[in-house]
XYZ file of C-alpha atoms in Angstrom:
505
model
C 67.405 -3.144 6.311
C 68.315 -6.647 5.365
C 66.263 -8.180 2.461
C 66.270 -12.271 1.907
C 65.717 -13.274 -2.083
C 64.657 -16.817 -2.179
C 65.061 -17.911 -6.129
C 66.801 -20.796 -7.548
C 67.152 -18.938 -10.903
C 70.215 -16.695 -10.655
C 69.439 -13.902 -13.688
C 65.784 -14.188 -11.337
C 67.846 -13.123 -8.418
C 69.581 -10.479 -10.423
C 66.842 -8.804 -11.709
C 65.306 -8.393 -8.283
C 68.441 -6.651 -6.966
C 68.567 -4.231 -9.630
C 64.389 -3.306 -8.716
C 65.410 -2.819 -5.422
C 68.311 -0.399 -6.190
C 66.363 1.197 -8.713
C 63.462 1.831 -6.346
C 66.521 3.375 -4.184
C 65.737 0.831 -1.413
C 69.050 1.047 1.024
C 69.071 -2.716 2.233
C 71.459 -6.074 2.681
C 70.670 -8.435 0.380
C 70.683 -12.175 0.971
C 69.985 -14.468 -1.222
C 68.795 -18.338 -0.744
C 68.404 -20.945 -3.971
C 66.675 -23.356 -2.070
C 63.957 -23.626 0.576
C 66.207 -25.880 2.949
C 68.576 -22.778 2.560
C 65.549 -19.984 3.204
C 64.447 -22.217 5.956
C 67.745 -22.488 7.662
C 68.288 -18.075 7.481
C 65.249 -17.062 8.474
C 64.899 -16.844 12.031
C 62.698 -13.830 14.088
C 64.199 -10.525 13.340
C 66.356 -12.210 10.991
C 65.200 -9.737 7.833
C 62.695 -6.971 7.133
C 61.234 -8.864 3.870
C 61.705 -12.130 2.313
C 60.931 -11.590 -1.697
C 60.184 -15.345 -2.622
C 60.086 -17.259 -6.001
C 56.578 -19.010 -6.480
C 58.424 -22.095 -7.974
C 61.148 -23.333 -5.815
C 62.053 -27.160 -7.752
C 61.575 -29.950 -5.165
C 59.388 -28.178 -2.852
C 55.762 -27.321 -1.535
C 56.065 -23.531 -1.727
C 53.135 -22.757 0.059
C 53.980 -25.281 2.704
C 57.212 -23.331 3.121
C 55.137 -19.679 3.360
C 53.611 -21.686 6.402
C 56.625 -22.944 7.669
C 58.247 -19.624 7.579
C 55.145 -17.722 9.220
C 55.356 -20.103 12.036
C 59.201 -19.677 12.666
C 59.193 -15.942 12.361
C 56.011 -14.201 11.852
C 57.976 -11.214 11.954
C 59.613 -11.186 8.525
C 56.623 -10.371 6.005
C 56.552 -12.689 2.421
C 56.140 -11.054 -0.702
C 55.662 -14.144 -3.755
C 57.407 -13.433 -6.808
C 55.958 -15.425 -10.219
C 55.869 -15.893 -13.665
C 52.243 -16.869 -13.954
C 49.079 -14.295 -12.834
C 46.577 -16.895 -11.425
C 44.627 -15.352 -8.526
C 43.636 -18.846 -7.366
C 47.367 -18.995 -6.483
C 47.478 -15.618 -5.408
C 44.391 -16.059 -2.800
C 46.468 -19.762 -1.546
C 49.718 -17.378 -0.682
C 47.787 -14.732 1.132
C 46.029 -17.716 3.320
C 49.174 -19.185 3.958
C 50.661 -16.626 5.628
C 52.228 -13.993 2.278
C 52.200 -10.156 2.646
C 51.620 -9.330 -1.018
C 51.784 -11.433 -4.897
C 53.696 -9.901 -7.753
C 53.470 -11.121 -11.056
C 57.704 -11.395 -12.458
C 56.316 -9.851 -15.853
C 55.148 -6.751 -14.269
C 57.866 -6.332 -12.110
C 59.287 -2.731 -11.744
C 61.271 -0.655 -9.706
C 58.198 1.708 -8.682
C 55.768 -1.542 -8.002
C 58.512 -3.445 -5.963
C 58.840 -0.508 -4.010
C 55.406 -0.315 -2.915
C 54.233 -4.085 -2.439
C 57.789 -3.788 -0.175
C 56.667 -0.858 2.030
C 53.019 -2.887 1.952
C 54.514 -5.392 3.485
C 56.507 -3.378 6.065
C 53.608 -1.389 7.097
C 51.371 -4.999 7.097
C 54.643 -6.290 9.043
C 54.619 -3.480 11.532
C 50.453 -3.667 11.954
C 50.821 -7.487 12.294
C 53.290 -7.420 14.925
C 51.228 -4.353 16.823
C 48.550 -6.600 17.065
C 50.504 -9.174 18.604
C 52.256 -7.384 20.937
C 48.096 -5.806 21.683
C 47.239 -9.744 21.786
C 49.992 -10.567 23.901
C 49.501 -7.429 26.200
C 45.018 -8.182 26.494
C 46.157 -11.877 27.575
C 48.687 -10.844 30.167
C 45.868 -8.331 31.395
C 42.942 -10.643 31.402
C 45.755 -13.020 33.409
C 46.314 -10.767 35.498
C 43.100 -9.579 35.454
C 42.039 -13.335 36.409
C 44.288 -13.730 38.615
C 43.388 -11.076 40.778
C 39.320 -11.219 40.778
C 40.192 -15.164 41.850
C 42.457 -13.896 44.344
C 40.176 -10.794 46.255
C 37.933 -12.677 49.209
C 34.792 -11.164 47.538
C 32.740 -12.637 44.678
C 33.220 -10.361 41.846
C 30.697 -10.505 38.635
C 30.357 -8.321 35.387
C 26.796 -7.634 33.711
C 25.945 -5.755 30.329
C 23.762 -2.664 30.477
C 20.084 -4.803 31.164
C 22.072 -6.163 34.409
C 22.341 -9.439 32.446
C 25.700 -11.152 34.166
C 28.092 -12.424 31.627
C 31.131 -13.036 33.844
C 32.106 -14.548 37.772
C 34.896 -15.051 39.432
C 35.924 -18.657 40.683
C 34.622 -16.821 44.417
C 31.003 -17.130 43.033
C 31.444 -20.746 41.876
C 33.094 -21.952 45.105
C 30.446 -20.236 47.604
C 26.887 -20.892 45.426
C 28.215 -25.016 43.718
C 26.169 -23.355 40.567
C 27.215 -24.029 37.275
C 28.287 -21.114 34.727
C 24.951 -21.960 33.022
C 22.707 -21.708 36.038
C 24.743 -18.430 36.804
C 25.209 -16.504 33.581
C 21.921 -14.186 32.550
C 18.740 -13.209 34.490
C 19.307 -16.366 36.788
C 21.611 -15.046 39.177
C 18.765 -13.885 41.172
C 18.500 -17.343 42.144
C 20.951 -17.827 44.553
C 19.574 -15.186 46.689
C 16.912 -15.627 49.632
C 13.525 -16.322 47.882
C 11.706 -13.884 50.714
C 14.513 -10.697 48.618
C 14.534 -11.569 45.183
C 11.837 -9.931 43.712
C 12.965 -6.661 45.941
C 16.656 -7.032 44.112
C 15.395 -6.959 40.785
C 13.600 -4.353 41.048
C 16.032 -2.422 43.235
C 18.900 -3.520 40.636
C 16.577 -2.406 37.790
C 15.767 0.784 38.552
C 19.607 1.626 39.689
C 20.908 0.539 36.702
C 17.733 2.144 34.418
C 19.238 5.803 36.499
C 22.641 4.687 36.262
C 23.408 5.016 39.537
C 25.391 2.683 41.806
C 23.688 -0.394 43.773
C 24.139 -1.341 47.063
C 21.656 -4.034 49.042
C 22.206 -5.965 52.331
C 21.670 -9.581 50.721
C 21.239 -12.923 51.567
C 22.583 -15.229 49.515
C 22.656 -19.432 49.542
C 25.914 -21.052 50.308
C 26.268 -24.605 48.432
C 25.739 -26.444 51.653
C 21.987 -24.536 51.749
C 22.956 -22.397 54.706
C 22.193 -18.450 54.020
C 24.937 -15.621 54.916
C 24.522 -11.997 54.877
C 26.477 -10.112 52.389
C 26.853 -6.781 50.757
C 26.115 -6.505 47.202
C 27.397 -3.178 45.169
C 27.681 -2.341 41.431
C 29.531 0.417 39.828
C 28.862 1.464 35.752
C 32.380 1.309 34.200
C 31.366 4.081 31.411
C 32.975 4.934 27.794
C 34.908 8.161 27.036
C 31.939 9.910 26.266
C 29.934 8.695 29.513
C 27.932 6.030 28.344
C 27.666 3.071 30.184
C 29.712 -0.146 28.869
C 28.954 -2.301 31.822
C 28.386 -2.781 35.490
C 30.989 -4.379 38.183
C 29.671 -5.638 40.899
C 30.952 -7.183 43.998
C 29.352 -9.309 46.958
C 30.992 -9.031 50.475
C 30.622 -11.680 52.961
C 28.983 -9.585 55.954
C 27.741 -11.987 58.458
C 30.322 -11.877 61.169
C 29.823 -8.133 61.251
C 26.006 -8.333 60.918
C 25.381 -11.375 63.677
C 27.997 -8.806 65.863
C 25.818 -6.093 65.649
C 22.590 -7.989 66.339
C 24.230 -8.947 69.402
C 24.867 -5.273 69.895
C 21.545 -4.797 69.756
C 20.303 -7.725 71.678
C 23.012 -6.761 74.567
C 22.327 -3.021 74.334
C 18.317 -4.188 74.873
C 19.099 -6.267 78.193
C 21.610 -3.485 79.639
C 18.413 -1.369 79.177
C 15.810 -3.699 80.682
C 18.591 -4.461 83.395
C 18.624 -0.207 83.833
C 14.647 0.141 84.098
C 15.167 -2.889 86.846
C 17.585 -1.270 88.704
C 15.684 1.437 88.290
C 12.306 -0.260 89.447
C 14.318 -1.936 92.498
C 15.708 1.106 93.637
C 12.462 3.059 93.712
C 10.465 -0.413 95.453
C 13.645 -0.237 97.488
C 13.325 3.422 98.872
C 9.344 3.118 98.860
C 10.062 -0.602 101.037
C 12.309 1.257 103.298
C 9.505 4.346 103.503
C 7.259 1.655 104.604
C 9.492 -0.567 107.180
C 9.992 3.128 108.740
C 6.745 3.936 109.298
C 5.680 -0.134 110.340
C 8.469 0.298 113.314
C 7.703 3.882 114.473
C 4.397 2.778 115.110
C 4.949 -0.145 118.089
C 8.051 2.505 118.591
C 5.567 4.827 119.273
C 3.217 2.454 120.827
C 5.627 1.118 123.358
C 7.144 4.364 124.243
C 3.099 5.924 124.811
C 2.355 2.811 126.789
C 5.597 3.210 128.826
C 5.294 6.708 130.094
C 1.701 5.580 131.095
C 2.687 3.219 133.413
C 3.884 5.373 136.297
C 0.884 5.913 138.565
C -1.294 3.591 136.338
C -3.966 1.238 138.341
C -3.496 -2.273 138.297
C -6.153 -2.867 135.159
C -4.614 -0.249 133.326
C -0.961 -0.892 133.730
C -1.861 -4.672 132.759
C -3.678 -3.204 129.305
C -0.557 -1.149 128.922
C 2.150 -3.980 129.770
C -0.177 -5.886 126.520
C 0.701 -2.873 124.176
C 4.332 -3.022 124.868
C 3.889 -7.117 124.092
C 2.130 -6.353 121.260
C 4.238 -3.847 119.704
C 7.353 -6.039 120.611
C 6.104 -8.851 118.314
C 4.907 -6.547 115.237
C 8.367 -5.090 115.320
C 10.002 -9.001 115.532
C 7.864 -9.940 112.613
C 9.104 -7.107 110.363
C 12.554 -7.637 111.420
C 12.543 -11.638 110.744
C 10.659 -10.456 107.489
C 13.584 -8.425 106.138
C 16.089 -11.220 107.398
C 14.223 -14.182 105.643
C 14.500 -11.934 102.270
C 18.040 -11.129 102.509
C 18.820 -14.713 103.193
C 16.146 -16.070 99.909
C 18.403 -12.896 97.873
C 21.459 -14.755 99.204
C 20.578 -17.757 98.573
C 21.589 -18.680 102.387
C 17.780 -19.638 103.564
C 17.454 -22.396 106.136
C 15.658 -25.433 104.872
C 15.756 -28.995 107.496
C 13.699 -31.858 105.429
C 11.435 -34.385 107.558
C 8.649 -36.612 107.112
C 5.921 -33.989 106.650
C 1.664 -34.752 106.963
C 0.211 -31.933 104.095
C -3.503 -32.537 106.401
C -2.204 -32.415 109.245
C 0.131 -29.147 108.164
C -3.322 -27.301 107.044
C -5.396 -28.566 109.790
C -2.972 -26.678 112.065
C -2.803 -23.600 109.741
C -6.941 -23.464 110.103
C -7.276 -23.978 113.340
C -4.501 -20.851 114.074
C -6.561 -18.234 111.917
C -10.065 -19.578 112.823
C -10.388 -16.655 115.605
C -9.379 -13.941 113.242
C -11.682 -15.472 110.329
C -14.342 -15.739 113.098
C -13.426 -12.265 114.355
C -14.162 -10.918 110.567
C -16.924 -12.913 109.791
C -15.041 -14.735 107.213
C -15.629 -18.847 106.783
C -12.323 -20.567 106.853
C -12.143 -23.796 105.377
C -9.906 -27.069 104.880
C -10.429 -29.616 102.262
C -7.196 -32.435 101.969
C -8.530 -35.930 100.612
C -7.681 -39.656 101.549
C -4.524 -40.802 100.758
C -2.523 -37.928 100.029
C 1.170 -37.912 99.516
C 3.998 -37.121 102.281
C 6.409 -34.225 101.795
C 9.695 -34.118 102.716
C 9.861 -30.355 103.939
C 10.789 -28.086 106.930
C 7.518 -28.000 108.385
C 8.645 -24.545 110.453
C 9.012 -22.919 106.955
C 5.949 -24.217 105.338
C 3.993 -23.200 108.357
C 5.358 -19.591 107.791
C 4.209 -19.867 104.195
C 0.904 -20.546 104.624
C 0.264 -17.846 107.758
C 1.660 -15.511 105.086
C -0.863 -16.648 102.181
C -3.864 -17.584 104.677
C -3.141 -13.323 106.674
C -2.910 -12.166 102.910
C -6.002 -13.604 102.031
C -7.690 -12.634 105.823
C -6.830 -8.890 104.370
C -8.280 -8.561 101.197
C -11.354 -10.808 101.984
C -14.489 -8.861 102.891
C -16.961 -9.561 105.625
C -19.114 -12.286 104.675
C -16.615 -14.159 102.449
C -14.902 -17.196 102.367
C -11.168 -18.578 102.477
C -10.419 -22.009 101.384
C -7.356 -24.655 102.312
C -7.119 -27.134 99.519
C -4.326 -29.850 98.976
C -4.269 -32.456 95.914
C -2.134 -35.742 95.045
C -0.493 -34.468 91.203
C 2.291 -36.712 89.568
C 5.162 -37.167 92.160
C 3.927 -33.506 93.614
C 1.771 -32.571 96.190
C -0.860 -29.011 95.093
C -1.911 -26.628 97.916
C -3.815 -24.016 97.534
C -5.577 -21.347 99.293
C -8.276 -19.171 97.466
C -10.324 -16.277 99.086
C -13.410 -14.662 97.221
C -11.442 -11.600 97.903
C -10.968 -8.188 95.998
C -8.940 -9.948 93.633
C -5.758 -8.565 91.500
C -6.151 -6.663 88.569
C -4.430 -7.516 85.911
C -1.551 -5.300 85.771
C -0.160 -5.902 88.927
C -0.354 -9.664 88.913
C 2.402 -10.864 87.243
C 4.648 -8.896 90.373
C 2.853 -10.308 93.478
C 5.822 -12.487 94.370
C 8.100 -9.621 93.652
C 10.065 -8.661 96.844
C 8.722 -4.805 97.649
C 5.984 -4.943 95.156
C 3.111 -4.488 98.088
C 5.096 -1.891 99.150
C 3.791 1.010 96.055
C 0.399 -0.085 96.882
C -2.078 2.777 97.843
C -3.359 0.482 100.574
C 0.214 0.420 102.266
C -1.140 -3.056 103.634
C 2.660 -3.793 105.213
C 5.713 -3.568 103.864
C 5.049 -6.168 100.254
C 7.798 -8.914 101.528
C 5.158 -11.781 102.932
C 4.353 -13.008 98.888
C 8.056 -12.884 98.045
C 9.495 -14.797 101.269
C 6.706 -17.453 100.092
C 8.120 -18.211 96.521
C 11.635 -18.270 98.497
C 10.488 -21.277 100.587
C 8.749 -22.774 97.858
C 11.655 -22.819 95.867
C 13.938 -23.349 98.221
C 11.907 -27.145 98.273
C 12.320 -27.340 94.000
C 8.315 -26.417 94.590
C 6.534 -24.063 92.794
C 4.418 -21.192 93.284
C 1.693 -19.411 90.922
C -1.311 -16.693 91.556
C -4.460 -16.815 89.129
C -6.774 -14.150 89.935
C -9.661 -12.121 88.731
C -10.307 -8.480 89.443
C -13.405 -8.226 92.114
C -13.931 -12.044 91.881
C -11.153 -13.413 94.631
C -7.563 -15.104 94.342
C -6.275 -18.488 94.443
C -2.439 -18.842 95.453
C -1.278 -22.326 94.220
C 2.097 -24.625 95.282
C 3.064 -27.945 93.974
C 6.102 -29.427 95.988
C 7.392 -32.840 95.321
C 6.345 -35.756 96.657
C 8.221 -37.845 99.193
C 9.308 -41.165 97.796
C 7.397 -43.053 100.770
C 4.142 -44.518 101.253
C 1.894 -41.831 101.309
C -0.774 -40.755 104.558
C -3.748 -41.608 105.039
């Protein structure tokens, strides 16, 4: 060991070596008569002790205790002094000394143990430092890292009281360490889920069990995002709970991707129970178009084999069958046509100057026998000064045969059908009502679909006359809309725009 005696008495100096080879301490001994010299040798790990006079002539010697502390705090002080004042004593030990030892009581046996005092406070003092030294570069480290994860980290005692965030937290809520720190970290969390997490957060932490909660909390800007908060007890060495860590994990992405799941994996499913629905108005459509032709099939073929050796009146009845049938089975056929070319999107339509009275006059005066033949009243109501259309009269003709035969079908003896046509901002309204056996409820909302007659129990044709109806309507940028009551009659209703010319009178 090497041992630095700081004395500007000689015979001082002396007498210390001889205590330290008496006490059988094995050392180098410097020595230093001034405190420019004892500044200038002592350096870090420059000596194991420095044994220093408490009167050095010309200087501050507690000034130079400081001054040595600070340039090697290494290298313990013992003070060395002819006077016993513990005033003076208690002024070493603040500035920086290991131990005080009166010169008067100075023996081998007491230098020796205020010297290994002041090792063993030397070694302590420097373990400490190097402990200091190593908790900073861990909580640096420690720092660094929680600032560096993507996550917003936080620490909380035992009651779930947060004492500590990382810069994450900061940067995502814009709160202040004040606003954050406590019980008022609940804050930045959707109002609708707070009182939920506390209670949640509570009664994990009250069990000691981890926490986990889908969470929304507020970004800075006010917008909400979805993230996952969890909490973990860091425990003691005998399982008690120091603290909890908790982290919050920005989720959104992930949780507006699965909502999308869900919303996609909901219209793949209504699109299945379509198909589905399509398929089975499909087969019962083609069920129905089967049996519609093998009648007049049927018809035509009876009505055939009866005209060899038929009389005049009876071959003529029989030529009227074959007619008949001929035109049934054209009607069905141009049916099925006019829907594949509305599903297409192919349908005819040739604009002209178009006369709405003069379109439902004809349209009434075409169904009057049949309405006559039923005892049904048919009538036509189109006011003064109505607009013009510009429409394909051959297509809005077909339109209203289709509503006018519907309503002719469903109408009982005795009732009445109605033609109606109204001036509405830049559109024209037509309607034709019937106090017929009305819809119920159920099935109205699919009267325009294409098959949708065709599940009916009444098999009243093959369900494609309402649906080539909205095609024309559309096909004009009209629209078309049923309102009806159960056992209290329908009323189908168009609105087509208006032609930009004067309008008819």
């Amino acid at each position: 060991m090497r041992i630095l005696v700081v004395d500007d008495d000689k015979l001082d100096r002396l007498a210390v070596r001889r205590c330290l080879q008496q006490a059988g301490i094995a050392a180098e001994i410097d020595e230093a008569a001034s405190a420019a010299e004892a500044t200038e040798r002592v350096q870090p790990g420059s000596y194991d002790c420095v044994l220093l006079d408490y009167l050095i002539p010309g200087s501050d010697t507690v000034a130079l205790v400081r001054s040595l502390a600070g340039q090697a705090g290494d290298v313990p002080v013992v003070i060395l002094t002819g006077r016993g004042d513990e005033d003076i004593a208690v002024e070493f030990m603040k500035a920086g000394a290991a131990d005080y030892l009166p010169k008067e009581a100075l023996s081998a046996e007491r230098l020796a143990t205020s010297f290994r005092y002041a090792q063993e406070s030397a070694r302590n003092a420097a373990a400490r430092q190097r402990a200091e030294v190593a908790l900073r570069e861990r909580e640096a480290e420690f720092r660094t890292l929680a600032n560096a994860i993507s996550q917003m980290a936080w620490m909380a005692d035992t009651q779930g009281r947060r004492y500590w965030y990382n810069q994450r937290w900061y940067e995502f809520t814009g709160l202040r360490p004040d606003e954050s720190l406590g019980l008022g970290w609940y804050l930045a969390y959707h109002p609708d889920q707070r009182a939920t997490l506390v209670a949640s957060q509570a009664a994990k932490f009250g069990q000691g069990q981890s926490w986990e909660e889908t969470v929304r909390l507020r970004r800075r800007d006010g917008e909400y995002r979805w993230f996952l908060a969890r909490a973990m007890p860091v425990r003691g060495e005998d399982g008690t709970i120091l603290r909890w860590v908790g982290t919050e994990t920005d989720i959104t992405e992930q949780k507006e991707a699965q909502l999308e799941r869900e919303r996609l994996l909901d219209r793949e499913q209504a699109a299945r129970k379509e198909a589905e629905r399509a398929a089975r108005a499909r087969d019962d459509m083609l069920a129905i178009v089967a049996h519609d032709l093998r009648n007049p099939i049927q018809n035509i073929a009876t009505a055939a084999a009866g005209l060899s050796g038929a009389g005049e009146d009876k071959r003529m009845r029989l030529v009227g069958v074959i007619h008949r049938s001929t035109e049934e089975m054209e009607r069905l056929i141009a049916d099925l046509f006019d829907v594949a070319r509305i599903e297409s999107g192919t349908l005819s339509i040739t604009k002209s100057h178009l006369d709405v009275r003069a379109l439902l006059a004809e349209a009434c005066e075409r169904f009057e026998p049949q309405a006559l033949a039923r005892n049904i009243a048919l009538g036509c109501e189109t006011p003064a000064g109505l607009a013009a259309l510009g429409a394909d009269r051959d297509r809005l003709s077909q339109a209203l045969s289709n509503l006018i035969g519907n309503a002719l079908k469903f109408t009982p003896a005795g009732g009445r059908i109605s033609l109606r046509a109204a001036n509405e901002e830049g559109a024209v309204r037509i309607s034709v009502e019937d106090t017929g056996i009305g819809i119920p409820p159920e099935n109205l909302p699919h009267v325009f679909d294409r098959f949708w007659q065709a599940s009916r129990a009444s098999r009243a044709g093959a369900g494609l006359g309402l649906a080539i109806c909205k095609g024309i309507v559309e096909a004009h940028g009209g629209r078309i809309w049923a309102i009806s009551t159960e056992g209290g009659g329908t009323s189908i209703h168009i609105t087509l725009p208006a032609e930009a010319a004067a309008s008819v009178s």
